Each structure stands twice: as C-alpha cells, then as structure tokens.
C-alpha cells in the first residue's frame, strides 16, 4: 500500500509552519517513508504576535482565531500544492497550534479548524490528534513516538528539541516517551530581548555567565523528579519557570537556561544508559547546547540531514494521519499514559 500525505506542524517556539509532503509504503507491516517536498513558512509579525498572545483572548476571540488560523493553514497548503504542482494527495494531517495544554484538567487545545483547511483544498483532513488521548486519561503528548517506533527504530532513542525537548525510546519492550524540559520556548524569548528571533548557534549563551543560584532552582523544580509519562505546557512555564528568570541580563539567562536544558537532557541519557540518540528539531542547530550536552554524557549524538532535522515532526503527523485513515493505532499509551493504545484524530 502507498499513501501520499501532507503533514502540518506548528510548534510552541513559533519558528513557523512546517509543511511536509511525504510518501509512505507499508510492505509486510514495515513502514518506509520518503519526504518528497517540504518547506517552512515563517510567521509574519502579525501572526507571530497573535499566536504568542492568544492566551489572553476571551472565548469569542479564541473561537474567531481558531477559524482564522484554519483558513491560514488552508491557504498555505493550497499555495504549497500549487508551487510544487502536486497531484496525488490522499490526506492533509494537521497538528494545529497549541494554545492550552492542561491534561490534568482533561483538556488540550490546538487551534486551526480542519474544516477550513478542507473547504479551501477539497482534500480529506485529519486534525485534533491530542484531545481524545487527554479524555482517555493521557497527557496528549508526546505523540511522535508512534513514528519513532515505525520509522526510526534503528536508534536507541529519538530526541526532538523544539519549544520543548521530548524523547522516546524502547524500555522493557514498550515505547516510552515524555517531555524533558523547555528549550526554545525560553531561549527564543530571551534572544528577542537582544534583538534576535533565536540564539543562533547559542552564541549569546556562550558569551553569557551561568547564574548558579538560578540554575539550582531550575534543576530543583518538582517536574524533573516526577516519573513519566509526563508533558509540559506554556502554563507550567508561566507559573514555575519565568518567575525564576527575573532580574538578570538576557545573555546570562540564556547561558543559565542552556546549561539547565543540557543538564536535564544528559541526565535522561545517562539514567537510561542510551548508546545513541537521533537529534531533530530546530534546537539541533544550537551548537553550544549540543556541546554542553556532550560534556555531560557519553551517549553518541546522531545529527541527520537537514531535511529530517527540520521536518521530522511534520513527517510523523503525516504518518499519524495515514494510520488514522486506515483505522490503525497512532497513539501509544506507554508514551502518553492513556488507558489504552488508540487511533486518534478527527477525520473529515
């Protein structure tokens, strides 16, 4: 069986919208993939501002943004299809953009109405992959472990460094996965104070001085002592992290938080005795962060080609959509903590 699917991913770091058109083949229950065309569409100041500040919207404004962002996604997909003259598309699978994530309260929200995407493109759409898992008692995250299991099982573990870092790996025959710590969602915020959208190569952090008092407080946060499965959201950052980062220069905060992220990531590598880990996501380009991780672990860091670094998450959401249209399991309870493996996503 062969499937051609467009995957859409927008992360909390607000780097932009990733669009990935992929081909999947399933032969004797072994999945193979090919990224055919892919691109990242940077957010305009208008959209970045809207998405960054949407936590402050009232209910009516949030519903309006849900529709507006859905049409934004639909237009970008339509342009992408036209740009590359794509003809054979079985499905569009959309992650949406996360606004609220409170699994402890049984809800999560990714805006971007899939019906708007379908209206503009007249192609089947799968969206809202997280909500069902949360209703089933899970964290609704991480979701990419199903792709790690089916497409990248040759590695001991897969680490994505985006707004948050998350990892998945096999333990006792089951795929285990969880969020490790915030990364770019914090680093980008403090790089903005220095006039840049992100800390390129970690240069700001490298020039800063680690504040060991703040570092100690960060590493002592209870989340890091809690057992997986577990996940993080913006609400947790606002309540527990940002209050600790007040009062120091932005360069020093970047140095301190980079050290914190490196410590937490390396701790997981060492705790689970991982031999090699595939790194993807925008944080993989932060050479200073990778240096600090290497300084704390003997685990081999595998950095793949740029295409996979940039589009692995969009690729896996395309795979999740493919599994959805075939009514196959696309969320693993061992990763999210839900009551059972299940097939999730609204299909229209």
CSV table of C-alpha atoms in Angstrom, one decimal:
chain,number,residue,atom,x,y,z
A,1,UNK,CA,0.0,0.0,0.0
A,2,UNK,CA,1.2,3.5,-0.8
A,3,UNK,CA,0.0,6.8,0.6
A,4,UNK,CA,0.7,10.4,-0.2
A,5,UNK,CA,0.1,12.8,2.7
A,6,UNK,CA,0.7,16.4,3.6
A,7,UNK,CA,1.7,16.9,7.3
A,8,UNK,CA,1.4,20.3,9.0
A,9,UNK,CA,3.3,21.2,12.2
A,10,UNK,CA,3.4,24.5,14.2
A,11,UNK,CA,5.5,24.4,17.4
A,12,UNK,CA,5.5,26.4,20.6
A,13,UNK,CA,8.8,28.1,19.6
A,14,UNK,CA,6.9,29.9,16.8
A,15,UNK,CA,9.6,29.2,14.2
A,16,UNK,CA,6.9,28.9,11.5
A,17,UNK,CA,4.6,26.5,9.8
A,18,UNK,CA,6.2,23.2,8.6
A,19,UNK,CA,4.6,21.6,5.6
A,20,UNK,CA,5.8,18.2,4.5
A,21,UNK,CA,4.5,16.2,1.6
A,22,UNK,CA,5.6,12.5,2.1
A,23,UNK,CA,5.1,9.1,0.5
A,24,UNK,CA,4.6,6.1,2.8
A,25,UNK,CA,4.8,2.5,1.9
A,26,UNK,CA,3.6,-0.4,4.0
A,27,UNK,CA,5.1,-3.7,3.0
A,28,UNK,CA,4.6,-6.7,5.3
A,29,UNK,CA,3.8,-4.3,8.2
A,30,UNK,CA,7.1,-2.5,7.7
A,31,UNK,CA,6.7,1.2,7.0
A,32,UNK,CA,9.0,3.2,4.7
A,33,UNK,CA,8.9,6.9,4.0
A,34,UNK,CA,10.2,9.5,1.6
A,35,UNK,CA,10.0,13.2,2.1
A,36,UNK,CA,9.1,14.4,-1.4
A,37,UNK,CA,8.7,18.2,-0.9
A,38,UNK,CA,8.9,20.3,2.3
A,39,UNK,CA,9.2,23.9,3.4
A,40,UNK,CA,8.9,26.1,6.4
A,41,UNK,CA,6.8,29.2,6.2
A,42,UNK,CA,7.9,31.8,8.7
A,43,UNK,CA,5.2,33.6,10.6
A,44,UNK,CA,4.7,37.3,9.8
A,45,UNK,CA,4.9,39.7,12.7
A,46,UNK,CA,1.1,39.8,12.6
A,47,UNK,CA,0.7,36.0,13.1
A,48,UNK,CA,3.6,35.6,15.5
A,49,UNK,CA,2.0,38.3,17.7
A,50,UNK,CA,-1.4,36.7,17.5
A,51,UNK,CA,-0.1,33.2,18.4
A,52,UNK,CA,2.2,34.5,21.1
A,53,UNK,CA,-0.6,36.5,22.9
A,54,UNK,CA,-3.6,34.2,22.4
A,55,UNK,CA,-3.6,33.0,26.0
A,56,UNK,CA,-5.1,36.4,26.8
A,57,UNK,CA,-8.1,36.2,24.5
A,58,UNK,CA,-11.6,35.8,25.6
A,59,UNK,CA,-13.8,32.8,24.4
A,60,UNK,CA,-15.3,34.6,21.4
A,61,UNK,CA,-11.9,35.9,20.3
A,62,UNK,CA,-10.3,32.5,20.6
A,63,UNK,CA,-13.1,30.9,18.5
A,64,UNK,CA,-12.6,33.5,15.9
A,65,UNK,CA,-8.8,32.8,15.9
A,66,UNK,CA,-9.5,29.1,15.6
A,67,UNK,CA,-11.4,29.7,12.3
A,68,UNK,CA,-9.0,32.4,11.0
A,69,UNK,CA,-5.9,30.2,11.7
A,70,UNK,CA,-7.7,27.3,10.0
A,71,UNK,CA,-8.1,29.3,6.8
A,72,UNK,CA,-4.5,30.5,7.1
A,73,UNK,CA,-3.4,26.8,7.2
A,74,UNK,CA,-5.7,26.0,4.3
A,75,UNK,CA,-4.3,28.9,2.2
A,76,UNK,CA,-0.7,28.0,2.9
A,77,UNK,CA,-1.4,24.3,1.9
A,78,UNK,CA,-3.1,25.4,-1.3
A,79,UNK,CA,-0.1,27.6,-2.2
A,80,UNK,CA,2.3,24.7,-1.4
A,81,UNK,CA,0.3,22.3,-3.6
A,82,UNK,CA,0.3,24.9,-6.5
A,83,UNK,CA,4.0,25.7,-6.0
A,84,UNK,CA,5.1,22.1,-6.4
A,85,UNK,CA,2.3,21.1,-8.8
A,86,UNK,CA,1.3,18.2,-6.5
A,87,UNK,CA,-1.4,16.0,-8.0
A,88,UNK,CA,-1.6,12.8,-5.8
A,89,UNK,CA,-2.7,13.7,-2.3
A,90,UNK,CA,-4.7,11.3,-0.1
A,91,UNK,CA,-4.9,13.4,3.0
A,92,UNK,CA,-3.8,16.5,4.9
A,93,UNK,CA,-2.9,15.8,8.5
A,94,UNK,CA,-2.7,18.9,10.7
A,95,UNK,CA,-1.3,19.3,14.2
A,96,UNK,CA,-2.6,22.8,14.7
A,97,UNK,CA,-1.1,25.3,17.1
A,98,UNK,CA,-1.2,24.5,20.8
A,99,UNK,CA,-2.9,27.2,22.9
A,100,UNK,CA,-3.9,25.4,26.1
A,101,UNK,CA,-2.5,22.1,27.4
A,102,UNK,CA,-3.9,21.0,30.7
A,103,UNK,CA,-4.2,17.2,30.7
A,104,UNK,CA,-4.7,17.2,34.4
A,105,UNK,CA,-7.9,19.1,33.8
A,106,UNK,CA,-8.9,16.8,30.8
A,107,UNK,CA,-8.4,19.4,28.1
A,108,UNK,CA,-5.9,20.5,25.5
A,109,UNK,CA,-6.5,22.9,22.6
A,110,UNK,CA,-4.8,23.1,19.2
A,111,UNK,CA,-6.3,25.8,17.1
A,112,UNK,CA,-6.7,25.7,13.3
A,113,UNK,CA,-10.1,24.3,12.3
A,114,UNK,CA,-9.5,21.4,10.0
A,115,UNK,CA,-12.9,22.1,8.3
A,116,UNK,CA,-11.4,25.4,7.0
A,117,UNK,CA,-8.4,23.5,5.5
A,118,UNK,CA,-10.8,21.1,3.7
A,119,UNK,CA,-13.0,23.8,2.4
A,120,UNK,CA,-10.1,25.5,0.7
A,121,UNK,CA,-8.4,22.3,-0.7
A,122,UNK,CA,-11.2,19.8,-1.1
A,123,UNK,CA,-9.0,17.0,0.2
A,124,UNK,CA,-9.7,14.9,3.3
A,125,UNK,CA,-8.3,16.3,6.5
A,126,UNK,CA,-7.3,14.7,9.9
A,127,UNK,CA,-6.8,17.0,12.8
A,128,UNK,CA,-7.1,17.3,16.6
A,129,UNK,CA,-4.9,14.3,17.4
A,130,UNK,CA,-4.4,15.1,21.1
A,131,UNK,CA,-7.9,15.6,22.6
A,132,UNK,CA,-9.0,12.0,22.6
A,133,UNK,CA,-5.9,10.9,24.4
A,134,UNK,CA,-6.4,13.5,27.2
A,135,UNK,CA,-10.0,12.4,27.6
A,136,UNK,CA,-8.7,8.8,28.0
A,137,UNK,CA,-6.5,9.9,30.9
A,138,UNK,CA,-3.3,10.5,28.9
A,139,UNK,CA,-1.1,13.6,28.6
A,140,UNK,CA,-1.9,14.0,24.9
A,141,UNK,CA,1.8,14.1,24.4
A,142,UNK,CA,4.3,13.2,23.2
A,143,UNK,CA,2.6,11.9,20.0
A,144,UNK,CA,5.7,11.4,17.8
A,145,UNK,CA,6.7,8.1,19.4
A,146,UNK,CA,4.5,6.1,17.0
A,147,UNK,CA,6.6,7.5,14.2
A,148,UNK,CA,9.8,6.8,16.1
A,149,UNK,CA,8.6,3.2,16.6
A,150,UNK,CA,7.6,2.6,12.9
A,151,UNK,CA,10.2,4.7,11.1
A,152,UNK,CA,13.3,5.2,13.3
A,153,UNK,CA,13.6,2.1,15.5
A,154,UNK,CA,17.3,1.7,14.4
A,155,UNK,CA,18.2,4.3,17.0
A,156,UNK,CA,18.3,3.8,20.8
A,157,UNK,CA,16.2,6.9,21.2
A,158,UNK,CA,14.9,9.9,19.3
A,159,UNK,CA,15.1,13.4,20.8
A,160,UNK,CA,13.3,16.4,19.4
A,161,UNK,CA,14.5,19.8,20.5
A,162,UNK,CA,11.9,22.4,19.7
A,163,UNK,CA,9.9,24.7,22.1
A,164,UNK,CA,10.3,21.8,24.5
A,165,UNK,CA,12.6,18.8,24.3
A,166,UNK,CA,10.9,15.4,24.2
A,167,UNK,CA,12.4,11.9,23.9
A,168,UNK,CA,11.2,8.4,23.0
A,169,UNK,CA,12.9,5.0,23.4
A,170,UNK,CA,12.2,1.4,24.0
A,171,UNK,CA,12.2,0.1,27.6
A,172,UNK,CA,11.2,-3.4,28.6
A,173,UNK,CA,9.7,-3.9,25.1
A,174,UNK,CA,7.5,-0.8,25.2
A,175,UNK,CA,7.9,2.6,23.7
A,176,UNK,CA,8.4,5.1,26.5
A,177,UNK,CA,8.2,8.9,25.9
A,178,UNK,CA,8.0,12.2,27.7
A,179,UNK,CA,8.8,15.8,27.7
A,180,UNK,CA,12.2,16.5,29.3
A,181,UNK,CA,12.3,20.3,29.7
A,182,UNK,CA,11.6,23.6,27.9
A,183,UNK,CA,14.2,24.7,25.4
A,184,UNK,CA,13.5,27.2,22.5
A,185,UNK,CA,10.3,28.5,24.1
A,186,UNK,CA,12.5,30.1,26.7
A,187,UNK,CA,15.7,30.7,24.6
A,188,UNK,CA,13.8,32.5,21.8
A,189,UNK,CA,12.0,34.7,24.3
A,190,UNK,CA,15.3,36.0,25.8
A,191,UNK,CA,17.0,36.2,22.4
A,192,UNK,CA,14.2,38.6,21.4
A,193,UNK,CA,15.4,40.9,24.2
A,194,UNK,CA,18.7,41.0,22.4
A,195,UNK,CA,17.2,41.8,19.0
A,196,UNK,CA,17.3,38.3,17.5
A,197,UNK,CA,14.5,35.8,16.9
A,198,UNK,CA,16.6,33.0,18.3
A,199,UNK,CA,20.1,32.4,19.8
A,200,UNK,CA,21.9,31.4,16.7
A,201,UNK,CA,24.5,28.7,17.4
A,202,UNK,CA,24.0,29.5,21.1
A,203,UNK,CA,26.3,32.5,20.6
A,204,UNK,CA,24.5,34.7,23.2
A,205,UNK,CA,24.6,31.8,25.7
A,206,UNK,CA,28.2,31.2,25.1
A,207,UNK,CA,29.0,34.8,25.8
A,208,UNK,CA,26.9,34.9,29.0
A,209,UNK,CA,27.7,33.8,32.6
A,210,UNK,CA,25.8,31.0,34.2
A,211,UNK,CA,23.9,32.1,37.3
A,212,UNK,CA,24.3,29.0,39.5
A,213,UNK,CA,21.7,30.2,42.0
A,214,UNK,CA,19.0,30.3,39.3
A,215,UNK,CA,20.4,27.0,37.8
A,216,UNK,CA,20.0,25.2,41.1
A,217,UNK,CA,16.4,26.5,41.5
A,218,UNK,CA,15.6,25.4,37.9
A,219,UNK,CA,17.0,21.9,38.4
A,220,UNK,CA,15.1,21.5,41.7
A,221,UNK,CA,11.6,22.0,40.0
A,222,UNK,CA,9.4,19.1,41.1
A,223,UNK,CA,8.6,18.2,37.4
A,224,UNK,CA,12.1,16.8,37.0
A,225,UNK,CA,11.6,14.3,39.9
A,226,UNK,CA,8.2,13.1,38.7
A,227,UNK,CA,8.0,9.8,36.8
A,228,UNK,CA,7.0,9.6,33.2
A,229,UNK,CA,4.7,9.7,31.2
A,230,UNK,CA,4.6,13.5,31.7
A,231,UNK,CA,4.3,16.6,29.5
A,232,UNK,CA,4.8,20.3,29.7
A,233,UNK,CA,2.8,23.4,28.5
A,234,UNK,CA,3.1,27.1,28.4
A,235,UNK,CA,1.0,27.4,31.6
A,236,UNK,CA,3.7,25.5,33.6
A,237,UNK,CA,6.4,27.8,32.2
A,238,UNK,CA,4.5,30.9,33.2
A,239,UNK,CA,3.9,29.6,36.7
A,240,UNK,CA,7.1,27.8,37.6
A,241,UNK,CA,10.0,29.0,35.2
A,242,UNK,CA,9.6,32.6,34.3
A,243,UNK,CA,9.5,33.8,37.9
A,244,UNK,CA,12.9,32.3,38.4
A,245,UNK,CA,14.4,34.1,35.5
A,246,UNK,CA,13.8,37.7,36.6
A,247,UNK,CA,16.5,40.2,37.4
A,248,UNK,CA,19.5,39.0,35.4
A,249,UNK,CA,20.8,40.1,32.0
A,250,UNK,CA,19.4,38.3,29.0
A,251,UNK,CA,22.8,36.8,28.0
A,252,UNK,CA,23.2,35.4,31.4
A,253,UNK,CA,19.7,33.9,31.4
A,254,UNK,CA,20.5,32.3,28.1
A,255,UNK,CA,23.7,30.9,29.4
A,256,UNK,CA,21.9,29.6,32.5
A,257,UNK,CA,18.9,28.1,30.8
A,258,UNK,CA,21.1,26.4,28.1
A,259,UNK,CA,23.1,24.8,30.9
A,260,UNK,CA,19.9,23.7,32.5
A,261,UNK,CA,18.5,22.2,29.3
A,262,UNK,CA,21.8,20.4,28.6
A,263,UNK,CA,21.9,19.0,32.2
A,264,UNK,CA,18.3,17.7,32.1
A,265,UNK,CA,18.8,16.1,28.6
A,266,UNK,CA,22.1,14.5,29.5
A,267,UNK,CA,20.6,13.2,32.8
A,268,UNK,CA,18.0,11.3,30.9
A,269,UNK,CA,20.6,9.8,28.5
A,270,UNK,CA,22.7,8.7,31.5
A,271,UNK,CA,19.8,7.4,33.6
A,272,UNK,CA,18.5,5.1,30.8
A,273,UNK,CA,22.0,4.2,29.5
A,274,UNK,CA,21.3,5.2,25.9
A,275,UNK,CA,24.1,4.4,23.4
A,276,UNK,CA,23.0,6.7,20.6
A,277,UNK,CA,20.2,9.3,20.1
A,278,UNK,CA,18.8,10.8,16.9
A,279,UNK,CA,18.6,14.6,17.3
A,280,UNK,CA,16.0,16.6,15.3
A,281,UNK,CA,14.1,19.9,15.7
A,282,UNK,CA,15.4,23.5,15.5
A,283,UNK,CA,17.4,23.2,18.7
A,284,UNK,CA,19.7,20.7,16.9
A,285,UNK,CA,21.3,23.8,15.2
A,286,UNK,CA,22.3,25.2,18.6
A,287,UNK,CA,25.9,24.0,18.5
A,288,UNK,CA,26.6,25.4,22.0
A,289,UNK,CA,23.7,23.4,23.5
A,290,UNK,CA,25.0,20.3,21.9
A,291,UNK,CA,28.5,21.0,23.2
A,292,UNK,CA,27.1,21.3,26.7
A,293,UNK,CA,25.1,18.0,26.3
A,294,UNK,CA,28.2,16.2,25.0
A,295,UNK,CA,30.2,17.5,28.0
A,296,UNK,CA,27.8,15.7,30.4
A,297,UNK,CA,27.3,12.3,28.7
A,298,UNK,CA,29.0,9.6,26.7
A,299,UNK,CA,25.8,8.9,24.6
A,300,UNK,CA,26.5,9.4,20.9
A,301,UNK,CA,24.6,12.3,19.3
A,302,UNK,CA,23.4,11.5,15.8
A,303,UNK,CA,22.6,14.6,13.7
A,304,UNK,CA,20.9,13.6,10.4
A,305,UNK,CA,20.5,15.5,7.2
A,306,UNK,CA,18.8,19.0,7.4
A,307,UNK,CA,15.6,17.8,5.9
A,308,UNK,CA,14.9,15.3,8.7
A,309,UNK,CA,16.1,17.8,11.4
A,310,UNK,CA,13.5,20.4,10.1
A,311,UNK,CA,10.6,18.2,9.1
A,312,UNK,CA,10.6,15.0,11.2
A,313,UNK,CA,7.6,16.2,13.3
A,314,UNK,CA,5.5,17.2,10.2
A,315,UNK,CA,6.5,13.9,8.7
A,316,UNK,CA,5.3,11.9,11.7
A,317,UNK,CA,2.0,13.8,11.8
A,318,UNK,CA,1.6,12.8,8.1
A,319,UNK,CA,2.2,9.2,9.2
A,320,UNK,CA,-0.3,9.6,12.0
A,321,UNK,CA,-2.9,10.8,9.5
A,322,UNK,CA,-2.1,7.8,7.3
A,323,UNK,CA,-2.7,5.5,10.2
A,324,UNK,CA,-5.9,7.3,11.0
A,325,UNK,CA,-7.4,6.8,7.6
A,326,UNK,CA,-6.5,3.1,7.9
A,327,UNK,CA,-8.0,2.9,11.5
A,328,UNK,CA,-4.7,1.8,12.9
A,329,UNK,CA,-3.2,2.7,16.3
A,330,UNK,CA,-1.5,6.1,16.1
A,331,UNK,CA,-1.1,6.9,19.8
A,332,UNK,CA,0.8,4.7,22.3
A,333,UNK,CA,-0.5,4.6,25.8
A,334,UNK,CA,3.0,3.7,27.1
A,335,UNK,CA,4.1,7.2,25.8
A,336,UNK,CA,1.1,9.3,26.9
A,337,UNK,CA,-0.2,7.5,29.9
A,338,UNK,CA,-3.7,7.0,28.5
A,339,UNK,CA,-5.8,4.0,29.3
A,340,UNK,CA,-5.1,2.2,26.0
A,341,UNK,CA,-3.4,2.4,22.7
A,342,UNK,CA,-5.8,4.1,20.3
A,343,UNK,CA,-6.5,5.6,16.9
A,344,UNK,CA,-7.0,9.4,17.2
A,345,UNK,CA,-7.8,12.4,15.1
A,346,UNK,CA,-10.9,13.9,13.7
A,347,UNK,CA,-11.3,12.8,10.1
A,348,UNK,CA,-13.3,14.8,7.7
